[in-house]
PDB file of C-alpha atoms and ligand atoms in Angstrom:
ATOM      1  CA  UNK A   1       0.000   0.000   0.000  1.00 63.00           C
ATOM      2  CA  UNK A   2       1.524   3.629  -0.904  1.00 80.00           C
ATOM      3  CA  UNK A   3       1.930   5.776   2.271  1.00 92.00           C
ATOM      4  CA  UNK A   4      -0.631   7.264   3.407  1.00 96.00           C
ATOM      5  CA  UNK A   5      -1.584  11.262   4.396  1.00 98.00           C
ATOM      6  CA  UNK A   6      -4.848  12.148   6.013  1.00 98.00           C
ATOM      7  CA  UNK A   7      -5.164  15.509   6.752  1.00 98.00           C
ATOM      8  CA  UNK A   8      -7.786  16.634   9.314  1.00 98.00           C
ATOM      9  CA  UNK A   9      -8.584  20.393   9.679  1.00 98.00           C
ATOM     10  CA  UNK A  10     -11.039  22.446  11.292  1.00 97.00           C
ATOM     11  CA  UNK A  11     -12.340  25.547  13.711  1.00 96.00           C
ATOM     12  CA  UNK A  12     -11.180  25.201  17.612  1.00 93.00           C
ATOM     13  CA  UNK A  13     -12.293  22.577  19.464  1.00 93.00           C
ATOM     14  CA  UNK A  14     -14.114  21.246  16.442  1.00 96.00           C
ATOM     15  CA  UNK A  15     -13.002  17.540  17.124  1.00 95.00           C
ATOM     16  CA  UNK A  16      -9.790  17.469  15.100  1.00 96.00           C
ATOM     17  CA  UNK A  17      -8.011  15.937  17.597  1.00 96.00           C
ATOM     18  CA  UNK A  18     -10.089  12.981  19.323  1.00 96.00           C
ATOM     19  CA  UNK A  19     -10.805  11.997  15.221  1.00 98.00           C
ATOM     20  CA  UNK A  20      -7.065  11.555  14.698  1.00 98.00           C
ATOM     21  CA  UNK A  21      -6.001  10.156  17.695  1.00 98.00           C
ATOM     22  CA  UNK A  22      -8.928   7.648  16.874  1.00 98.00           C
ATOM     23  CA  UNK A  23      -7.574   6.955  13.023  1.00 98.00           C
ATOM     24  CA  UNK A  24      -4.464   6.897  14.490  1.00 98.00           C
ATOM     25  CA  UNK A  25      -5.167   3.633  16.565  1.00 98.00           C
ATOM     26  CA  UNK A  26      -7.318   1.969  14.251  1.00 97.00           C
ATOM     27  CA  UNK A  27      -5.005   2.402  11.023  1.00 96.00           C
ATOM     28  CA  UNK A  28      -1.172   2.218  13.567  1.00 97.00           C
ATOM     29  CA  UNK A  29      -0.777   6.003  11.778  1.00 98.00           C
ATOM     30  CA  UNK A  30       1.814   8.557  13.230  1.00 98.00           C
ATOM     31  CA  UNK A  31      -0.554  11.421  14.641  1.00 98.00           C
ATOM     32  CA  UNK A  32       1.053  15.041  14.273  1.00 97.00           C
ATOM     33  CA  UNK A  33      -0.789  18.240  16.204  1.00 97.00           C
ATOM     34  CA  UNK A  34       0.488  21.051  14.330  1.00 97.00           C
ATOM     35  CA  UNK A  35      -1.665  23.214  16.837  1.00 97.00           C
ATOM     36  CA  UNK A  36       0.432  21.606  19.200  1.00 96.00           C
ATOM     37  CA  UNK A  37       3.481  23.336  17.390  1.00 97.00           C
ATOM     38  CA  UNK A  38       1.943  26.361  17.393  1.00 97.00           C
ATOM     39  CA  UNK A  39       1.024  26.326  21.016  1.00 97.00           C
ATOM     40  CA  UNK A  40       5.171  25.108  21.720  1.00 96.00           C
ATOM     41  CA  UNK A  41       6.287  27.614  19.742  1.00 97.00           C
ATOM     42  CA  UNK A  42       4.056  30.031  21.454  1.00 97.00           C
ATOM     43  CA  UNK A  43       5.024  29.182  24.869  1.00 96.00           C
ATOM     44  CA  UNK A  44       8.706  29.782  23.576  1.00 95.00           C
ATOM     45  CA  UNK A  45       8.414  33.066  22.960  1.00 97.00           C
ATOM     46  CA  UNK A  46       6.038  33.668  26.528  1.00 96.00           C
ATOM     47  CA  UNK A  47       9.355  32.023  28.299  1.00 94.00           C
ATOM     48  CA  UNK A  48      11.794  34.341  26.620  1.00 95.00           C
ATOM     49  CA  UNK A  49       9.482  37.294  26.640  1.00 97.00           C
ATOM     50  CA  UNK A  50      10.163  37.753  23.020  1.00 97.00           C
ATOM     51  CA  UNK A  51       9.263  40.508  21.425  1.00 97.00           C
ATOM     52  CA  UNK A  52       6.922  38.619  18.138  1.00 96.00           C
ATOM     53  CA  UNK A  53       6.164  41.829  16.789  1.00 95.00           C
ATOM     54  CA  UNK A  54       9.645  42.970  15.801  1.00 96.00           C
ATOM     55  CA  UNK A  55      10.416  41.481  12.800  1.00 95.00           C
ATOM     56  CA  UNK A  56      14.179  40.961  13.406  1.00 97.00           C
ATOM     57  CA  UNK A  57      13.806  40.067  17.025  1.00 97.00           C
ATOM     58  CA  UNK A  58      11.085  37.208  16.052  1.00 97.00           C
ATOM     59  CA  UNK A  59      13.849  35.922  12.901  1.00 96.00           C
ATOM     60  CA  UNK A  60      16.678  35.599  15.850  1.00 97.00           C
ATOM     61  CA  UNK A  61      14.275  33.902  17.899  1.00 97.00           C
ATOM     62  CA  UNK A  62      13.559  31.275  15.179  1.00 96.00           C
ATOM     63  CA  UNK A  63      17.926  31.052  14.115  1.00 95.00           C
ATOM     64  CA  UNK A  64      17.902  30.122  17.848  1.00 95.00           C
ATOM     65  CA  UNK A  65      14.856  27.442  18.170  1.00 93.00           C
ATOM     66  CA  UNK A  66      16.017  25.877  14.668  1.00 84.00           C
ATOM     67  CA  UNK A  67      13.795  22.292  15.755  1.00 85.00           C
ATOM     68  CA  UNK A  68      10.823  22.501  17.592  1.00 90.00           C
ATOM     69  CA  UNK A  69      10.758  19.971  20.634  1.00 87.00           C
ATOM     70  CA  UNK A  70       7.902  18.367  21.528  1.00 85.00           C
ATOM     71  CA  UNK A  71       8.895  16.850  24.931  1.00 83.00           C
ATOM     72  CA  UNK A  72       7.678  19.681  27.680  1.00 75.00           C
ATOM     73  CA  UNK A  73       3.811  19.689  26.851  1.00 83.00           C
ATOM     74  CA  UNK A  74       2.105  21.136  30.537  1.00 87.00           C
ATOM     75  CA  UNK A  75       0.608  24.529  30.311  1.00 89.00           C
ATOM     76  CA  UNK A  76       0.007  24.457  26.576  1.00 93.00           C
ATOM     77  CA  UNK A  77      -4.011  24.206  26.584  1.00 87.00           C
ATOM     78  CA  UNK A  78      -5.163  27.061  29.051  1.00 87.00           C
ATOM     79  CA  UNK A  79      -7.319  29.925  27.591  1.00 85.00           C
ATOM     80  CA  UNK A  80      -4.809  32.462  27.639  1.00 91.00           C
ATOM     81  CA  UNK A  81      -2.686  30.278  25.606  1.00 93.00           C
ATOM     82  CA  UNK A  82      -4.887  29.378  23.046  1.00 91.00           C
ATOM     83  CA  UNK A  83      -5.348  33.246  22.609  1.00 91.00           C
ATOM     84  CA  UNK A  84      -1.989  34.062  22.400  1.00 95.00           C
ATOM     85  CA  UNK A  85      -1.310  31.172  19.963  1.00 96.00           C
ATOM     86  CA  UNK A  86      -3.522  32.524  17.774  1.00 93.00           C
ATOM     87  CA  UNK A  87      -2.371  36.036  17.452  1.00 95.00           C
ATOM     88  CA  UNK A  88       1.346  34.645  16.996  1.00 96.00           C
ATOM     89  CA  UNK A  89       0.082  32.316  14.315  1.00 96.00           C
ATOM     90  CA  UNK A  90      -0.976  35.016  12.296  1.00 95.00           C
ATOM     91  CA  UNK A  91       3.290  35.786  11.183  1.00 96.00           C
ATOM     92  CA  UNK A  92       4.550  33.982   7.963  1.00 96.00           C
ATOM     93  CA  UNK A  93       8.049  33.660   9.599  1.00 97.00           C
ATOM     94  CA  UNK A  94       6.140  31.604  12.480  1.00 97.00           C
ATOM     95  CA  UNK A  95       4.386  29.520  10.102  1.00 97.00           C
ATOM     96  CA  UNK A  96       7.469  29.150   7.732  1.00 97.00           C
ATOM     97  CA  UNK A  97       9.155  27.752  10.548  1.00 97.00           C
ATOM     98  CA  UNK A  98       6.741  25.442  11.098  1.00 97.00           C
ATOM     99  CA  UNK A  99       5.608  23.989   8.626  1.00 97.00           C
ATOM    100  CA  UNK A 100       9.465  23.353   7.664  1.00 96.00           C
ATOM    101  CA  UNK A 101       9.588  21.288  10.776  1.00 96.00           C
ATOM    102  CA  UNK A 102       6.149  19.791  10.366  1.00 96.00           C
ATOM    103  CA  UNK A 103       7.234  18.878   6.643  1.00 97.00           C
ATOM    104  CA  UNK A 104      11.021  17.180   8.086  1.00 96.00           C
ATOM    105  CA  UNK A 105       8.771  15.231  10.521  1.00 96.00           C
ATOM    106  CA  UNK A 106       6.868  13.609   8.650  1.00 97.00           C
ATOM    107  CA  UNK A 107       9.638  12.679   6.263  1.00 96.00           C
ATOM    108  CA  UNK A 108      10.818  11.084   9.108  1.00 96.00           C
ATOM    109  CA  UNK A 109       7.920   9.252  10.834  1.00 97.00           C
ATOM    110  CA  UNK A 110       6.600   7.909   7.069  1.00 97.00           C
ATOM    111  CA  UNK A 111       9.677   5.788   6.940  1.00 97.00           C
ATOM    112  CA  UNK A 112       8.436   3.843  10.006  1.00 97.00           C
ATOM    113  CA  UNK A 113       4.730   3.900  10.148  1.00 97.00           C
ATOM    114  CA  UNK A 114       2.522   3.379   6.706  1.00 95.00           C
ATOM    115  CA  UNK A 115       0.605   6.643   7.590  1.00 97.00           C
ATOM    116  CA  UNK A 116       0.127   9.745   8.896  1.00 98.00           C
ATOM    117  CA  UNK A 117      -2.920  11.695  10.276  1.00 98.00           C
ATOM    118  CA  UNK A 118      -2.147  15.430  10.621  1.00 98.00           C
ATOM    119  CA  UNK A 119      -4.331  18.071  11.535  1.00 98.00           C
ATOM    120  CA  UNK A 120      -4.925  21.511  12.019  1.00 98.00           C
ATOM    121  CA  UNK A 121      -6.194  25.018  10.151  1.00 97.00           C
ATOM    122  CA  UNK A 122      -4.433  24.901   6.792  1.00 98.00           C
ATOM    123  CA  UNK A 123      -2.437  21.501   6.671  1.00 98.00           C
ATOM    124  CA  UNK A 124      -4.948  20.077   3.649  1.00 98.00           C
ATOM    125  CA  UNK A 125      -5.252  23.706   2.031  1.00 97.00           C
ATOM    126  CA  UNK A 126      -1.555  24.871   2.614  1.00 97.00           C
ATOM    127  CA  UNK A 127       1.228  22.400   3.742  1.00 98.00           C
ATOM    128  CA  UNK A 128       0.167  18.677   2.592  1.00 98.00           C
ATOM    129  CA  UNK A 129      -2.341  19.857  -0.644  1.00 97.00           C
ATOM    130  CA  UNK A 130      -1.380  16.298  -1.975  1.00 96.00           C
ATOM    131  CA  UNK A 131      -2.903  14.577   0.698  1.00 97.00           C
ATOM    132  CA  UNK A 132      -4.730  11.663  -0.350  1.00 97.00           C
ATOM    133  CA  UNK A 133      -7.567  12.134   2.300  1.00 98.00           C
ATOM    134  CA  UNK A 134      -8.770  15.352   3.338  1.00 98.00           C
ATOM    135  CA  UNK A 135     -11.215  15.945   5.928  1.00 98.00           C
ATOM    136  CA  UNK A 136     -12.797  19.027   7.091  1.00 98.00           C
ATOM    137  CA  UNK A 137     -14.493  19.116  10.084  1.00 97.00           C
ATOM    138  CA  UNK A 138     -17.381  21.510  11.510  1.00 95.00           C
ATOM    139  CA  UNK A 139     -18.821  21.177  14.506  1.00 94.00           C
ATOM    140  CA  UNK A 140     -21.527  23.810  16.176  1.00 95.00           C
ATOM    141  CA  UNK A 141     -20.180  26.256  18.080  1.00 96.00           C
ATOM    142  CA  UNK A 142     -22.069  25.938  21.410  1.00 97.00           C
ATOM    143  CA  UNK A 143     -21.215  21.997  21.153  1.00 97.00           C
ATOM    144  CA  UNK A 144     -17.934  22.708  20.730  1.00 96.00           C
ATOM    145  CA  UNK A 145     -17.862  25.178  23.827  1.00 97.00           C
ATOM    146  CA  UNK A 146     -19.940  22.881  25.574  1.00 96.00           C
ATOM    147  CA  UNK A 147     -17.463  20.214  25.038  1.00 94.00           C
ATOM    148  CA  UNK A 148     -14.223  22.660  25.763  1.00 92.00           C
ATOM    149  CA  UNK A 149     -15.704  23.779  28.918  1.00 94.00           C
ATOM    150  CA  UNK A 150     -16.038  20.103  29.976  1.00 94.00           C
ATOM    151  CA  UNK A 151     -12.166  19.675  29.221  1.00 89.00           C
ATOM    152  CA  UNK A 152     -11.168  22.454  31.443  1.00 88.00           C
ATOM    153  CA  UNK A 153     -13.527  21.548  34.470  1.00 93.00           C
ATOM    154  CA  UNK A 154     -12.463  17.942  34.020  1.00 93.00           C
ATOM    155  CA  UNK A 155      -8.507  19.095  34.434  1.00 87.00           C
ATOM    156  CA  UNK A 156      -9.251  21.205  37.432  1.00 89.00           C
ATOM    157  CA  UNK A 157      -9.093  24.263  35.640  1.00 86.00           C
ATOM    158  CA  UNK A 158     -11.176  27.405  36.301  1.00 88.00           C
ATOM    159  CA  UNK A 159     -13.674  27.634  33.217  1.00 91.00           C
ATOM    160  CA  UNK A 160     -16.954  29.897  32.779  1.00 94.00           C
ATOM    161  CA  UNK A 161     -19.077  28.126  29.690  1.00 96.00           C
ATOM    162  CA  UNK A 162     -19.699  32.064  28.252  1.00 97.00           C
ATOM    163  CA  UNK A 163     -15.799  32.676  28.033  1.00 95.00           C
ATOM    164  CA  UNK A 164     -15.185  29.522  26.176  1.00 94.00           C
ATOM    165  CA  UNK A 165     -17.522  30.575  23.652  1.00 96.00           C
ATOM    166  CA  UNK A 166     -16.615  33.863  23.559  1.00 95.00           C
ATOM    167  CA  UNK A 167     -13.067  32.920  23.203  1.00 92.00           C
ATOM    168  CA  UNK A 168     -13.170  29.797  20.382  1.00 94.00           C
ATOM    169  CA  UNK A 169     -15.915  32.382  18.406  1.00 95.00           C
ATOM    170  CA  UNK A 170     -12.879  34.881  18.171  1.00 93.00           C
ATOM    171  CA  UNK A 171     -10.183  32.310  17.598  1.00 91.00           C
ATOM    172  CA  UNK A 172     -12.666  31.106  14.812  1.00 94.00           C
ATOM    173  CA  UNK A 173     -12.738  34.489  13.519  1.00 95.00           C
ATOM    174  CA  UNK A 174      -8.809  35.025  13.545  1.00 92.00           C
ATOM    175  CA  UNK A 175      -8.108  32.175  11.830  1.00 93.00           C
ATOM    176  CA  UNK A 176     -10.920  32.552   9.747  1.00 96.00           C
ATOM    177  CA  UNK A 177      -9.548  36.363   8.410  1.00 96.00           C
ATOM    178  CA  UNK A 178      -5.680  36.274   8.607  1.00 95.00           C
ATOM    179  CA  UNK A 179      -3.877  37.490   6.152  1.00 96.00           C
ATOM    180  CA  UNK A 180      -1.665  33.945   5.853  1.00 95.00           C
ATOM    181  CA  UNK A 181      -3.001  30.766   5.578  1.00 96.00           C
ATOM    182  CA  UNK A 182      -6.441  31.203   7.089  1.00 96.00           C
ATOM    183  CA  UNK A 183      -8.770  28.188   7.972  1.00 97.00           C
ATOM    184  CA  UNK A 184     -10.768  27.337   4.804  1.00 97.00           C
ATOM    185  CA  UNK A 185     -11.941  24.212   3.699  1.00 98.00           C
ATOM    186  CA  UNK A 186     -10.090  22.592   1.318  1.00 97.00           C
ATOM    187  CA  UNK A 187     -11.798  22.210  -2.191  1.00 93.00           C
ATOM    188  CA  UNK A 188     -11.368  18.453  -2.190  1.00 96.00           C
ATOM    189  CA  UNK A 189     -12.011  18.023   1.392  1.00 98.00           C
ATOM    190  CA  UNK A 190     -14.682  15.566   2.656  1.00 97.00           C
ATOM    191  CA  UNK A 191     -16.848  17.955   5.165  1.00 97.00           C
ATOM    192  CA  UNK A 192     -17.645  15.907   8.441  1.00 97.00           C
ATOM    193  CA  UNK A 193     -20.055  17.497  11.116  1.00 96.00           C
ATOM    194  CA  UNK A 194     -18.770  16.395  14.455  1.00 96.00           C
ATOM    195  CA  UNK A 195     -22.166  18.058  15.664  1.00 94.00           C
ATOM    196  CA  UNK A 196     -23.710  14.765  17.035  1.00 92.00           C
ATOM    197  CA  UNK A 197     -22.053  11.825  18.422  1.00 93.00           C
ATOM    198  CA  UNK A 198     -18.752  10.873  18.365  1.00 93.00           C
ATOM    199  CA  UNK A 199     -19.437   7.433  17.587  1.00 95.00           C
ATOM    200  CA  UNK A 200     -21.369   8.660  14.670  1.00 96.00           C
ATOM    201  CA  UNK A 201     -18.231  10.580  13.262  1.00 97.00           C
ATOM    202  CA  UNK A 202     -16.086   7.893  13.731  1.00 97.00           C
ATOM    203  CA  UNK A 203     -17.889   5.375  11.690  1.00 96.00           C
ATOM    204  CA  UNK A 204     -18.143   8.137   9.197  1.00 96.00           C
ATOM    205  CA  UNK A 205     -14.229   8.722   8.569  1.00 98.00           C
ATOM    206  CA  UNK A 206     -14.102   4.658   9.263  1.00 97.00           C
ATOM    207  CA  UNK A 207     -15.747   3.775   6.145  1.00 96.00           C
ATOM    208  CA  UNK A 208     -14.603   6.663   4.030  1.00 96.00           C
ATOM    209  CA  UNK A 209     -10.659   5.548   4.358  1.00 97.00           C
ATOM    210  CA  UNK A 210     -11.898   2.120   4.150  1.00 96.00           C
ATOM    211  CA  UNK A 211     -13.665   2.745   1.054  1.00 94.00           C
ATOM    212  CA  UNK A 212     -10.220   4.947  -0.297  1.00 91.00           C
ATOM    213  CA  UNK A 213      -7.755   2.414   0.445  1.00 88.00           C
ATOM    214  CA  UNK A 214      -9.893  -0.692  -0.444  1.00 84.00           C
TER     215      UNK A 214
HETATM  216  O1  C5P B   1      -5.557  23.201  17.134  1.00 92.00           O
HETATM  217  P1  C5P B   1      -5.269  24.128  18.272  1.00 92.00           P
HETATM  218  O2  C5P B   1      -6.500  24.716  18.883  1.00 92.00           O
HETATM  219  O3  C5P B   1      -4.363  23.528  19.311  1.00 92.00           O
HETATM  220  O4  C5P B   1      -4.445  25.334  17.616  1.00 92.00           O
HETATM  221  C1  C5P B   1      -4.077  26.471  18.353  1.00 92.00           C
HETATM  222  C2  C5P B   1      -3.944  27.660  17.416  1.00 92.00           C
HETATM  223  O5  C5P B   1      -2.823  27.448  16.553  1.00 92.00           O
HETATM  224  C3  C5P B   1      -5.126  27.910  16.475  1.00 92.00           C
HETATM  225  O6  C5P B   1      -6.135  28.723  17.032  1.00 92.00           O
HETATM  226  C4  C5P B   1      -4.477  28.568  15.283  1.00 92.00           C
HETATM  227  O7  C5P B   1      -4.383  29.954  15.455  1.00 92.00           O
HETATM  228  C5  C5P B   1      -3.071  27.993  15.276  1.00 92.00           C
HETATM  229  N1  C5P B   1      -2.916  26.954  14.246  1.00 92.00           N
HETATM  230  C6  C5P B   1      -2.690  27.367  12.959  1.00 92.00           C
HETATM  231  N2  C5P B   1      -2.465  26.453  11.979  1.00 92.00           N
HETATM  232  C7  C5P B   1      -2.456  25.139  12.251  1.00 92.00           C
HETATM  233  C8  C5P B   1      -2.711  24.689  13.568  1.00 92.00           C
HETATM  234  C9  C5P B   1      -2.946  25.628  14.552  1.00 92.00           C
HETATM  235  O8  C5P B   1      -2.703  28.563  12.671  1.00 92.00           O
HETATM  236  N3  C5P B   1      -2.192  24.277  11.264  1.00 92.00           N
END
């Protein structure tokens, strides 16, 4: 079988995630987060107190970093981070820099596994357009707040259900509107709505790589 990319993008908290951990197990795929970059990244330049605005001081920064590690993961998810991820996503020398390292890892994990399952905003529409299985995935927003407030409360963080909505309708709308790379659906994607059950979804990506690769 040739190796495999299945890209899986989508709004915040659409479901991106638990649907490629889940093809992950049942197909033995690598699974990259390349929000999880972005938050890493992110939490980089928070450490250093780098100043992402200045263009020279953010190109030093990235000289420096050269390969993103993806060992120290706590603190990554809180609201305040998600924010701030998004408004540093926004620079093309950030996502440059990414998707350079996003591109070398998966060079490196498809000569091990016989797939990989990436997702994020722009990985079918941008990085990996020759994907040969594209997903989109839209989920309500008050579901996906709903489910995002659950997350929080069940990690012992402080959560309000109104700021969670408030905050993944304006991440939505950054991403949406940015200048590079904003979240669109890809034109050959297949559109999933994560709306109702999960189990539901599932079965739905299920048969459609089982149909592809059959
Ligand atoms: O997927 P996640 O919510 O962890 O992503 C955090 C943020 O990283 C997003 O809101 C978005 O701004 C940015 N991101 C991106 N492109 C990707 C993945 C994430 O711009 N491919």
């Amino acid at each position: 079988m040739k190796k495999l990319i299945i890209t899986v993008d989508g709004p915040a908290a659409s479901g991106k995630g638990t649907i490629s951990k889940h093809i992950k197990k049942k197909f033995n795929f690598y699974h990259l987060d390349s929000g999880l970059l972005y938050r890493i990244v992110t939490k980089e330049i928070v450490t250093k107190k780098i100043n992402f605005k200045n263009n020279k001081d953010l190109q030093i920064f990235l000289k420096k970093l050269k390969k993103i590690s993806l060992k120290n993961q706590s603190g990554l998810r809180t609201l305040t981070m998600s924010k701030l991820t998004s408004k540093i996503a926004k620079f093309k020398k950030i996502r440059d820099f990414i998707n350079f390292n996003q591109k070398k890892i998966v060079r490196e994990k498809l000569k091990k596994f016989k797939g990989i399952v990436i997702d994020g905003r722009d990985i079918g529409s941008v990085v990996f357009k020759n994907a040969q299985i594209k997903f989109y995935i839209k989920t309500n927003p008050k579901i996906r707040a709903k489910r995002r407030y659950k997350e929080l409360i069940d990690r012992g963080e402080k959560s309000i259900y109104d700021s969670v909505l408030k905050e993944i309708k304006l991440r939505d709308y950054k991403d949406k509107n940015r200048i590079n790379s904003p979240l669109v659906i890809p034109k050959d994607a297949v559109i999933i709505d994560n709306s109702k059950t999960i189990k539901t979804t599932k079965k739905l990506v299920d048969s459609f790589i089982l149909q592809k690769i059959s």
